[in-house]
Amino acid sequence: MTDTATIALVPEPVAGRHIPADLPTRIQHYIDGAFVDSADGDTFDVLDPVSNEVYLQAAAGKKADIDRAVAAARTAFAEGPWPRMLPRERSRILHRIADIVESRDARLAELESFDSGLPITQALGQARRAAENFRFFADLIVAQADDTYKVPGRQINYVNRKPIGVAGLITPWNTPFMLESWKLGPALATGNTVVLKPAEFTPLSASLWAGIFEEAGLPKGVFNLVNGLGEDAGDALVKHPDVPLISFTGESSTGRLIFGNAAPYLKGLSMELGGKSPAIVFADADLDAAIDATIFGVFSLNGERCTAGSRILVQREVYDEFVSRYAAQAARVVVGYPHDPATEVGALVHPEHYEKVMSYVELGKTEGRLVAGGGRPEGFETGNFVAPTVFADVAPDARIFQEEIFGPVVAITPFDTDEEALALANDTKYGLAAYVWTNDLKRAHNFAQAVEAGMVWLNSNNVRDLRTPFGGVKASGLGHEGGYRSIDFYTDQQAVHITLGEVHNPTFGKTDAAASH
Ligand code: NAD
């Protein structure tokens, strides 16, 4: 393994900037078991969100680098041991990966928090969840059962599940390490080889996979990593003819572009896209629990969360009480430096994203009633800090009700009846998650049935069971991953048919009469 260069940075002191020890200043690609620069030597700048100073140069991959990575992954698939290993052997390596990730959770969290601005306690949770993803698929692959159908005395039909080949994995910058594990776990468990293109805002944690995989014994060429911009490296991966699968997580508009670019190749696509998920609070709900959950639901992970409950719909009877309690609690949410364990909302990932979120905060002031936050929090003169911001009385045609902001900003809207709540909940192009708060059992289940969302939580925060499907409807996604559905996405299911009794042959061309015609 060629190590990436590490030097101790001696930057200008920037208030609140905690610099991890041995921070790399250069990140390369990882292709066929070696760290390499881009073929053309090009790099791009990476900033940390507290100082917005460049702290790292990452190799900027282009088509030539993707070609190299895909060739390595193809050779590892066609000739290497990985797809041919027993599931138990692959599972052992995956468990070792989980062990290593768990044993380094503090370091991973420190780097992730520094690079992305996520609060350190939440980054730690994400590192552990990344380990859990590997463990889950390590267990699932050895328990995998496939269908067999018997026609007594005549035929047996069975499903022969096979890895597909080189999987292209394209990931976003929110909780990057965890979301990469979400794709890497099942893609590798099923015997595929991969090329990962992580998000350009946050390439730091992805670069750690290479060392972790080598240590765990993953064969050379099975995992390849190409850094770079979406329109260069990502685009080349999507258009590579030897990559039959693309698993993408990111914005709906990018998903649409990738869908078109992959169409000529008829690739297998899985898309986890944007959201504007509603949290619906009925008057009969446990208001304390609903307030805690809806605060966490939009302000955790800095609000940079695809399943954020960023529209809260509240029944008129409890609306005023809800809004005043919610605003007071939002104002108490602790904004702080990402490395501080007391921090609940850290710094947004990048100044470009900060500008976007701030533009929605300004827009919100014309579209709703500002009841908390509304700008840069006091005491944070630099860096991408946004105070948890709450707008009440937001009309459904407001842009802050319709568009994904992806920051600590929430819109609250009143409703009167169940029908109105449902209409409001479904009134966006997205359909990722929905959260329903009521103590009426019938209402809860009927609402879940009718709401246009891939995932519904009833009287619950966003707590996942890894066996359940994960995905969105409408503009929030295409297909489902999670549990055996991920196994389905990363495998071909070939049907094999065997005759048991007499061969069932209608015989053509048997008689002379047939021959004379
Ligand atoms: P993005 O779409 O800008 O980028 C995602 C990835 O796609 C990056 O690696 C980027 O480099 C790459 N990319 C960009 N253009 C490309 C192209 N033309 N071809 C190939 N690849 C390209 O998204 P983002 O800003 O990084 O992430 C935030 C978005 O992700 C939000 O919309 C959020 O809701 C969504 N998200 C969804 C889920 C989910 O599971 N549904 C989870 C996390 C994030």
Coordinates of C-alpha atoms and ligand atoms in Angstrom, one line a residue:
M1 CA 0.0 0.0 0.0
T2 CA 1.4 3.4 -1.0
D3 CA 0.6 5.8 1.8
T4 CA -0.9 9.2 1.1
A5 CA 1.4 12.0 2.2
T6 CA 0.8 13.4 5.6
I7 CA 2.2 16.5 7.2
A8 CA 1.2 18.5 10.2
L9 CA -0.6 21.6 9.0
V10 CA 0.3 24.8 10.6
P11 CA -2.6 27.0 9.6
E12 CA -3.5 30.5 10.7
P13 CA -5.4 30.0 13.9
V14 CA -9.1 30.1 13.1
A15 CA -11.5 30.2 16.0
G16 CA -13.0 26.8 16.7
R17 CA -11.0 25.0 14.1
H18 CA -9.8 21.7 15.5
I19 CA -7.3 20.1 13.2
P20 CA -7.0 16.3 13.5
A21 CA -3.4 14.9 13.9
D22 CA -1.8 13.5 10.8
L23 CA -4.3 15.1 8.5
P24 CA -3.5 14.2 4.9
T25 CA -2.8 17.1 2.6
R26 CA -3.1 15.1 -0.6
I27 CA -5.6 12.3 -1.6
Q28 CA -5.1 10.0 -4.6
H29 CA -7.2 7.5 -6.4
Y30 CA -6.9 3.9 -5.4
I31 CA -6.8 1.6 -8.4
D32 CA -5.9 -2.1 -8.5
G33 CA -4.4 -2.1 -5.0
A34 CA -2.3 1.1 -5.4
F35 CA -2.7 4.8 -4.7
V36 CA -2.2 6.7 -7.9
D37 CA -2.5 10.3 -9.2
S38 CA -4.8 11.3 -12.0
A39 CA -3.4 10.4 -15.5
D40 CA -3.3 14.1 -16.3
G41 CA -2.0 15.1 -12.8
D42 CA -5.0 17.3 -12.2
T43 CA -6.2 18.0 -8.6
F44 CA -9.1 19.9 -6.9
D45 CA -9.3 21.8 -3.7
V46 CA -11.0 20.6 -0.6
L47 CA -12.1 23.0 2.2
D48 CA -13.0 22.5 5.8
P49 CA -16.3 24.0 6.7
V50 CA -15.2 25.9 9.8
S51 CA -12.5 28.0 8.2
N52 CA -13.4 27.5 4.5
E53 CA -9.7 27.2 3.9
V54 CA -8.2 24.7 1.5
Y55 CA -6.6 21.9 3.5
L56 CA -6.3 19.2 1.0
Q57 CA -5.7 18.6 -2.7
A58 CA -7.5 15.6 -4.1
A59 CA -6.8 13.9 -7.4
A60 CA -9.3 15.0 -10.0
G61 CA -10.3 11.9 -11.9
K62 CA -11.4 12.0 -15.5
K63 CA -12.4 9.4 -18.2
A64 CA -8.8 8.0 -18.3
D65 CA -8.8 7.3 -14.6
I66 CA -12.3 5.7 -14.7
D67 CA -11.2 3.6 -17.6
R68 CA -8.2 2.3 -15.6
A69 CA -10.3 1.6 -12.5
V70 CA -13.0 -0.2 -14.4
A71 CA -10.4 -2.3 -16.2
A72 CA -8.9 -3.3 -12.8
A73 CA -12.4 -4.1 -11.4
R74 CA -13.2 -6.1 -14.5
T75 CA -10.1 -8.2 -14.3
A76 CA -10.7 -8.8 -10.6
F77 CA -14.3 -9.9 -11.5
A78 CA -13.3 -12.1 -14.5
E79 CA -10.2 -13.7 -13.1
G80 CA -9.9 -13.0 -9.4
P81 CA -11.1 -15.0 -6.5
W82 CA -13.7 -12.7 -5.1
P83 CA -16.8 -13.7 -7.1
R84 CA -15.9 -17.3 -6.8
M85 CA -15.4 -17.4 -3.0
L86 CA -17.9 -19.2 -0.8
P87 CA -20.3 -16.7 0.8
R88 CA -18.9 -17.7 4.2
E89 CA -15.4 -16.7 3.1
R90 CA -16.6 -13.3 1.8
S91 CA -18.6 -12.9 5.0
R92 CA -15.6 -13.3 7.2
I93 CA -13.8 -10.6 5.3
L94 CA -16.8 -8.3 5.6
H95 CA -17.0 -8.9 9.4
R96 CA -13.3 -8.1 9.6
I97 CA -14.0 -4.8 7.8
A98 CA -16.7 -4.1 10.4
D99 CA -14.3 -4.9 13.2
I100 CA -11.7 -2.5 11.8
V101 CA -14.2 0.3 11.3
E102 CA -15.6 -0.2 14.8
S103 CA -12.1 -0.2 16.3
R104 CA -11.3 3.1 14.5
D105 CA -14.7 4.8 15.1
A106 CA -13.2 7.7 17.0
R107 CA -10.6 8.5 14.3
L108 CA -13.1 8.1 11.5
A109 CA -15.6 10.4 13.3
E110 CA -12.9 13.0 13.9
L111 CA -11.9 13.1 10.2
E112 CA -15.5 13.0 9.0
S113 CA -16.5 15.8 11.4
F114 CA -13.6 17.9 10.3
D115 CA -14.2 17.4 6.6
S116 CA -18.1 17.6 6.6
G117 CA -18.9 19.9 9.6
L118 CA -21.1 17.2 11.2
P119 CA -21.2 17.3 15.0
I120 CA -18.7 14.9 16.4
T121 CA -21.2 12.8 18.4
Q122 CA -23.3 12.3 15.3
A123 CA -20.3 11.5 13.1
L124 CA -19.4 8.8 15.7
G125 CA -22.9 7.3 15.4
Q126 CA -22.5 7.3 11.6
A127 CA -19.1 5.5 11.8
R128 CA -20.7 2.8 13.9
R129 CA -23.6 2.5 11.6
A130 CA -21.1 2.0 8.7
A131 CA -19.6 -0.9 10.6
E132 CA -23.1 -2.3 11.2
N133 CA -23.9 -2.1 7.5
F134 CA -21.0 -4.4 6.7
R135 CA -21.9 -6.7 9.5
F136 CA -25.5 -6.9 8.4
F137 CA -24.7 -7.9 4.8
A138 CA -22.0 -10.3 6.0
D139 CA -24.7 -12.1 8.0
L140 CA -27.3 -11.8 5.2
I141 CA -25.2 -13.3 2.5
V142 CA -24.6 -16.6 4.4
A143 CA -28.3 -16.8 5.3
Q144 CA -29.3 -16.2 1.7
A145 CA -31.9 -18.6 0.4
D146 CA -33.1 -18.8 -3.2
D147 CA -36.4 -20.1 -4.6
T148 CA -36.8 -23.7 -5.9
Y149 CA -40.0 -24.9 -7.5
K150 CA -40.8 -28.5 -8.0
V151 CA -43.3 -30.0 -10.4
P152 CA -43.6 -33.5 -9.0
G153 CA -42.1 -36.1 -11.3
R154 CA -41.6 -33.6 -14.1
Q155 CA -39.3 -30.7 -13.4
I156 CA -37.3 -28.9 -10.8
N157 CA -36.7 -25.1 -11.3
Y158 CA -34.3 -23.2 -9.2
V159 CA -32.8 -19.7 -9.0
N160 CA -29.1 -19.4 -9.6
R161 CA -28.1 -16.1 -8.1
K162 CA -24.9 -14.6 -9.6
P163 CA -22.9 -11.4 -9.1
I164 CA -23.3 -9.0 -12.0
G165 CA -19.9 -7.5 -12.6
V166 CA -18.4 -4.1 -12.0
A167 CA -20.8 -1.9 -9.9
G168 CA -20.4 1.9 -10.1
L169 CA -21.2 3.6 -6.8
I170 CA -21.8 7.3 -6.8
T171 CA -22.3 8.9 -3.4
P172 CA -23.2 12.4 -1.9
W173 CA -21.4 14.5 0.8
N174 CA -23.9 14.1 3.6
T175 CA -22.8 11.3 6.0
P176 CA -20.4 10.2 3.3
F177 CA -18.6 7.3 5.0
M178 CA -21.9 5.7 6.2
L179 CA -23.6 6.2 2.8
E180 CA -20.6 4.6 1.0
S181 CA -20.9 1.6 3.4
W182 CA -24.6 1.3 2.5
K183 CA -23.6 0.5 -1.1
L184 CA -20.2 -1.1 -0.6
G185 CA -21.5 -3.7 1.9
P186 CA -24.1 -5.4 -0.4
A187 CA -22.1 -4.8 -3.6
L188 CA -19.1 -6.7 -2.2
A189 CA -21.1 -9.3 -0.2
T190 CA -22.7 -10.5 -3.4
G191 CA -19.3 -11.0 -5.1
N192 CA -19.2 -7.9 -7.4
T193 CA -16.2 -5.7 -7.8
V194 CA -16.7 -1.9 -7.5
V195 CA -15.6 1.6 -8.6
L196 CA -16.6 4.2 -6.0
K197 CA -16.9 7.9 -6.9
P198 CA -17.4 9.8 -3.7
A199 CA -18.6 13.4 -3.4
E200 CA -16.1 16.0 -4.2
F201 CA -17.0 18.2 -1.2
T202 CA -16.0 15.4 1.2
P203 CA -13.4 13.0 -0.1
L204 CA -11.4 12.5 3.1
S205 CA -13.2 9.6 4.8
A206 CA -13.6 7.6 1.5
S207 CA -9.8 7.5 1.2
L208 CA -9.7 5.4 4.4
W209 CA -11.6 2.5 2.8
A210 CA -8.5 1.4 0.9
G211 CA -6.4 0.7 4.0
I212 CA -9.3 -0.9 5.8
F213 CA -10.1 -3.3 3.0
E214 CA -6.4 -4.2 2.5
E215 CA -6.1 -5.0 6.2
A216 CA -9.2 -7.1 6.1
G217 CA -7.9 -9.2 3.2
L218 CA -10.1 -7.9 0.3
P219 CA -8.3 -9.1 -2.9
K220 CA -6.6 -6.5 -5.1
G221 CA -8.8 -4.8 -7.7
V222 CA -12.1 -5.6 -6.0
F223 CA -12.4 -2.1 -4.6
N224 CA -11.4 0.9 -6.7
L225 CA -11.8 4.5 -5.8
V226 CA -11.7 7.5 -8.2
N227 CA -12.1 11.0 -6.8
G228 CA -13.3 13.8 -9.0
L229 CA -16.1 16.1 -10.1
G230 CA -19.5 14.6 -10.9
E231 CA -19.4 15.9 -14.5
D232 CA -16.0 14.4 -15.1
A233 CA -15.4 11.2 -13.1
G234 CA -19.1 10.5 -12.2
D235 CA -20.2 11.0 -15.8
A236 CA -17.4 8.7 -17.2
L237 CA -18.5 6.0 -14.8
V238 CA -22.1 6.3 -15.8
K239 CA -21.2 6.1 -19.5
H240 CA -18.7 3.3 -19.2
P241 CA -19.9 0.3 -21.2
D242 CA -18.3 -2.2 -18.9
V243 CA -20.2 -1.0 -15.8
P244 CA -23.6 -2.7 -15.9
L245 CA -24.9 -1.3 -12.6
I246 CA -25.0 2.2 -11.1
S247 CA -26.1 2.8 -7.6
F248 CA -26.5 6.6 -7.1
T249 CA -27.5 8.7 -4.1
G250 CA -27.8 12.4 -4.6
E251 CA -30.1 15.2 -5.9
S252 CA -33.1 14.4 -7.9
S253 CA -31.9 16.6 -10.8
T254 CA -28.6 14.7 -10.9
G255 CA -30.5 11.4 -10.8
R256 CA -32.5 12.5 -13.8
L257 CA -29.4 13.3 -15.8
I258 CA -27.8 10.0 -14.9
F259 CA -31.0 8.1 -15.9
G260 CA -30.7 9.7 -19.3
N261 CA -26.9 9.1 -19.6
A262 CA -27.3 5.4 -18.6
A263 CA -30.3 4.8 -21.0
P264 CA -28.3 3.9 -24.1
Y265 CA -26.5 1.2 -22.1
L266 CA -29.7 -0.1 -20.4
K267 CA -27.9 -0.2 -17.1
G268 CA -29.4 -1.4 -13.8
L269 CA -30.1 1.7 -11.8
S270 CA -30.8 2.3 -8.2
M271 CA -31.5 5.9 -7.2
E272 CA -31.9 7.4 -3.7
L273 CA -32.8 11.0 -4.3
G274 CA -34.0 14.2 -2.6
G275 CA -36.8 14.7 -0.2
K276 CA -39.1 17.2 1.4
S277 CA -40.7 14.9 4.0
P278 CA -43.7 15.8 6.0
A279 CA -44.1 15.3 9.8
I280 CA -47.9 15.3 10.5
V281 CA -48.9 16.1 14.1
F282 CA -52.5 15.5 15.0
A283 CA -54.1 17.1 18.0
D284 CA -54.4 13.8 19.9
A285 CA -50.6 13.1 19.6
D286 CA -48.2 12.9 22.5
L287 CA -47.0 16.5 22.0
D288 CA -43.8 16.2 24.0
A289 CA -42.6 13.3 22.0
A290 CA -43.7 14.9 18.7
I291 CA -41.8 18.1 19.5
D292 CA -38.6 16.3 20.4
A293 CA -38.8 14.1 17.4
T294 CA -39.6 16.8 14.9
I295 CA -36.8 19.0 16.3
F296 CA -34.3 16.1 15.9
G297 CA -35.9 15.2 12.6
V298 CA -34.8 18.4 10.9
F299 CA -31.8 19.7 12.9
S300 CA -29.8 16.4 13.3
L301 CA -27.0 16.0 10.8
N302 CA -27.2 19.8 10.3
G303 CA -30.4 19.3 8.5
E304 CA -28.3 17.8 5.7
R305 CA -30.4 14.7 5.8
C306 CA -32.4 13.2 2.9
T307 CA -35.2 12.0 5.2
A308 CA -35.4 15.3 7.2
G309 CA -38.9 16.1 8.3
S310 CA -38.6 19.6 6.8
R311 CA -42.4 20.3 6.6
I312 CA -44.3 20.0 9.8
L313 CA -48.1 19.9 9.4
V314 CA -49.9 20.6 12.7
Q315 CA -53.6 20.3 13.5
R316 CA -55.3 23.6 14.2
E317 CA -56.3 22.8 17.8
V318 CA -52.7 22.4 19.0
Y319 CA -51.1 24.7 16.3
D320 CA -50.3 27.8 18.4
E321 CA -49.0 25.7 21.4
F322 CA -46.9 23.6 19.1
V323 CA -45.4 26.6 17.2
S324 CA -44.5 28.5 20.4
R325 CA -43.0 25.4 22.1
Y326 CA -41.2 24.3 18.9
A327 CA -39.7 27.7 18.3
A328 CA -38.5 28.0 21.9
Q329 CA -36.8 24.6 21.8
A330 CA -35.3 25.3 18.3
A331 CA -33.7 28.4 19.7
R332 CA -32.1 26.3 22.5
V333 CA -30.5 23.8 20.0
V334 CA -26.8 24.2 20.5
V335 CA -24.9 25.4 17.4
G336 CA -21.2 24.9 17.9
Y337 CA -17.9 23.8 16.4
P338 CA -18.2 20.3 14.9
H339 CA -15.5 18.8 17.2
D340 CA -17.2 19.9 20.4
P341 CA -19.2 17.0 22.0
A342 CA -21.8 19.6 23.2
T343 CA -22.6 20.7 19.6
E344 CA -26.0 19.7 18.2
V345 CA -25.8 21.6 14.9
G346 CA -22.3 22.1 13.4
A347 CA -21.2 23.8 10.2
L348 CA -22.7 23.2 6.7
V349 CA -20.5 21.3 4.4
H350 CA -19.3 24.0 1.9
P351 CA -19.7 27.7 1.3
E352 CA -21.7 27.1 -1.9
H353 CA -24.2 25.0 0.1
Y354 CA -24.2 27.6 2.9
E355 CA -25.1 30.3 0.3
K356 CA -27.9 28.1 -1.0
V357 CA -29.4 27.5 2.5
M358 CA -29.0 31.2 3.4
S359 CA -30.9 32.2 0.3
Y360 CA -33.8 30.0 1.4
V361 CA -33.6 31.6 4.9
E362 CA -34.0 35.1 3.3
L363 CA -36.8 33.8 1.0
G364 CA -38.6 32.3 4.0
K365 CA -38.8 35.7 5.6
T366 CA -41.1 36.8 2.7
E367 CA -43.0 33.5 2.6
G368 CA -43.6 32.7 6.3
R369 CA -43.5 34.0 9.8
L370 CA -40.0 33.7 11.2
V371 CA -40.2 32.3 14.8
A372 CA -36.6 31.1 15.4
G373 CA -33.2 31.6 13.9
G374 CA -33.1 33.4 10.6
G375 CA -29.4 33.8 9.9
R376 CA -25.9 33.3 11.1
P377 CA -25.8 32.5 14.8
E378 CA -24.2 35.0 17.2
G379 CA -20.5 34.4 17.9
F380 CA -19.8 32.6 14.6
E381 CA -18.3 35.2 12.3
T382 CA -16.7 32.8 9.9
G383 CA -17.5 29.3 8.6
N384 CA -20.8 27.8 7.4
F385 CA -22.9 28.2 10.5
V386 CA -26.7 28.7 10.3
A387 CA -29.0 29.1 13.3
P388 CA -31.8 26.5 13.5
T389 CA -34.5 28.4 11.6
V390 CA -38.3 28.0 11.9
F391 CA -40.9 29.5 9.7
A392 CA -44.6 29.2 10.8
D393 CA -47.8 29.8 8.7
V394 CA -46.1 28.7 5.5
A395 CA -48.5 28.3 2.6
P396 CA -48.3 25.1 0.5
D397 CA -47.3 27.0 -2.7
A398 CA -44.3 28.7 -0.9
R399 CA -40.9 27.6 -2.3
I400 CA -39.7 26.8 1.2
F401 CA -42.6 24.3 1.4
Q402 CA -41.9 22.8 -2.0
E403 CA -38.1 22.8 -2.4
E404 CA -35.5 20.8 -0.7
I405 CA -33.3 23.2 1.4
F406 CA -31.1 20.5 3.0
G407 CA -30.1 22.6 6.0
P408 CA -31.5 23.4 9.5
V409 CA -34.6 25.1 8.2
V410 CA -38.2 24.0 8.7
A411 CA -41.6 25.1 7.5
I412 CA -44.7 24.7 9.8
T413 CA -48.2 24.8 8.3
P414 CA -51.6 24.3 10.0
F415 CA -54.4 21.9 8.9
D416 CA -57.9 21.2 10.1
T417 CA -59.0 17.7 8.8
D418 CA -57.4 14.4 8.0
E419 CA -58.2 14.9 4.3
E420 CA -56.4 18.3 4.4
A421 CA -53.4 16.9 6.2
L422 CA -53.1 14.1 3.5
A423 CA -53.5 16.6 0.6
L424 CA -50.8 18.8 2.1
A425 CA -48.5 15.9 2.9
N426 CA -48.7 14.7 -0.8
D427 CA -48.4 18.2 -2.3
T428 CA -44.8 18.1 -3.3
K429 CA -42.9 16.4 -6.1
Y430 CA -41.0 14.3 -3.5
G431 CA -42.0 11.1 -1.7
L432 CA -39.2 9.9 0.5
A433 CA -40.3 9.7 4.2
A434 CA -43.3 10.7 6.3
Y435 CA -43.7 10.9 10.0
V436 CA -47.2 10.6 11.6
W437 CA -48.0 11.6 15.2
T438 CA -51.4 10.5 16.5
N439 CA -52.8 8.1 19.1
D440 CA -55.6 7.0 16.8
L441 CA -54.6 3.5 15.5
K442 CA -57.0 3.5 12.5
R443 CA -56.0 7.0 11.4
A444 CA -52.3 6.2 11.7
H445 CA -52.5 3.1 9.4
N446 CA -55.0 4.6 7.0
F447 CA -52.7 7.7 6.7
A448 CA -49.6 5.5 6.1
Q449 CA -51.5 3.7 3.3
A450 CA -52.5 6.9 1.6
V451 CA -49.4 9.0 2.0
E452 CA -47.0 9.1 -1.0
A453 CA -43.8 8.2 0.7
G454 CA -41.4 5.3 0.5
M455 CA -41.0 5.1 4.2
V456 CA -43.4 6.0 7.0
W457 CA -42.7 6.3 10.7
L458 CA -45.7 6.2 13.1
N459 CA -45.1 7.9 16.4
S460 CA -41.4 7.4 15.9
N461 CA -38.3 9.2 14.9
N462 CA -36.3 8.0 11.9
V463 CA -35.1 4.7 13.4
R464 CA -34.2 2.2 10.7
D465 CA -34.4 -1.6 10.8
L466 CA -31.8 -2.6 8.2
R467 CA -34.0 -5.5 6.9
T468 CA -36.7 -3.1 5.7
P469 CA -36.8 -1.5 2.2
F470 CA -35.2 1.9 1.9
G471 CA -36.2 4.2 -1.0
G472 CA -38.5 6.9 -2.2
V473 CA -41.4 7.3 -4.6
K474 CA -42.0 10.1 -7.1
A475 CA -38.9 12.4 -7.4
S476 CA -37.3 10.8 -4.4
G477 CA -36.0 7.7 -6.0
L478 CA -36.1 4.6 -8.2
G479 CA -36.0 1.1 -6.7
H480 CA -35.4 0.0 -3.2
E481 CA -32.3 -1.0 -1.4
G482 CA -32.1 -2.4 2.2
G483 CA -32.1 -6.0 3.3
Y484 CA -32.5 -8.6 0.6
R485 CA -33.6 -5.9 -1.8
S486 CA -30.0 -4.8 -2.0
I487 CA -29.0 -8.4 -2.7
D488 CA -31.5 -8.4 -5.5
F489 CA -30.1 -5.2 -7.0
Y490 CA -26.5 -6.4 -7.0
T491 CA -27.3 -9.9 -8.4
D492 CA -28.7 -11.6 -11.5
Q493 CA -31.3 -14.2 -10.7
Q494 CA -31.0 -16.9 -13.4
A495 CA -33.7 -19.5 -13.7
V496 CA -32.5 -23.0 -14.2
H497 CA -35.0 -25.6 -15.4
I498 CA -34.4 -29.4 -15.2
T499 CA -36.5 -32.2 -16.6
L500 CA -37.1 -35.1 -14.1
G501 CA -39.3 -37.5 -16.1
E502 CA -39.9 -38.0 -19.8
V503 CA -38.5 -35.2 -21.9
H504 CA -41.6 -33.1 -22.8
N505 CA -40.9 -32.6 -26.5
P506 CA -43.6 -31.7 -29.0
T507 CA -41.8 -33.3 -32.1
F508 CA -41.7 -31.1 -35.2
G509 CA -40.8 -32.6 -38.6
K510 CA -41.4 -36.2 -37.7
T511 CA -43.7 -37.4 -40.5
D512 CA -43.2 -37.7 -44.2
A513 CA -46.4 -35.7 -44.7
A514 CA -44.7 -32.8 -42.9
A515 CA -41.6 -33.1 -45.0
S516 CA -43.5 -33.0 -48.4
H517 CA -45.1 -29.6 -47.6
Ligands
NAD1 P1 -25.4 15.6 -6.0 O1 -26.5 15.1 -6.9 O2 -24.9 17.0 -6.3 O3 -24.1 14.7 -6.1 C1 -24.1 13.4 -5.7 C2 -23.0 12.6 -6.4 O4 -23.2 12.6 -7.8 C3 -21.6 13.3 -6.2 O5 -20.6 12.3 -6.0 C4 -21.4 14.0 -7.5 O6 -20.1 14.2 -7.8 C5 -22.1 13.1 -8.5 N1 -22.5 13.7 -9.7 C6 -22.9 15.0 -10.0 N2 -23.2 15.1 -11.3 C7 -23.0 13.9 -11.9 C8 -23.1 13.5 -13.2 N3 -23.5 14.3 -14.2 N4 -22.9 12.2 -13.5 C9 -22.5 11.3 -12.5 N5 -22.3 11.7 -11.2 C10 -22.6 13.0 -10.9 O7 -25.9 15.5 -4.5 P2 -25.2 16.1 -3.2 O8 -25.4 17.6 -3.2 O9 -23.8 15.5 -3.1 O10 -26.1 15.4 -2.1 C11 -27.3 15.9 -1.5 C12 -28.5 15.3 -2.2 O11 -28.5 13.9 -1.9 C13 -29.8 15.8 -1.6 O12 -30.7 16.0 -2.6 C14 -30.2 14.6 -0.7 O13 -31.6 14.6 -0.4 C15 -29.8 13.5 -1.5 N6 -29.7 12.3 -0.6 C16 -30.6 11.3 -0.8 C17 -30.5 10.1 0.0 C18 -31.5 9.0 -0.1 O14 -31.2 8.0 0.4 N7 -32.7 9.3 -0.7 C19 -29.5 10.0 1.0 C20 -28.6 11.1 1.1 C21 -28.7 12.2 0.3

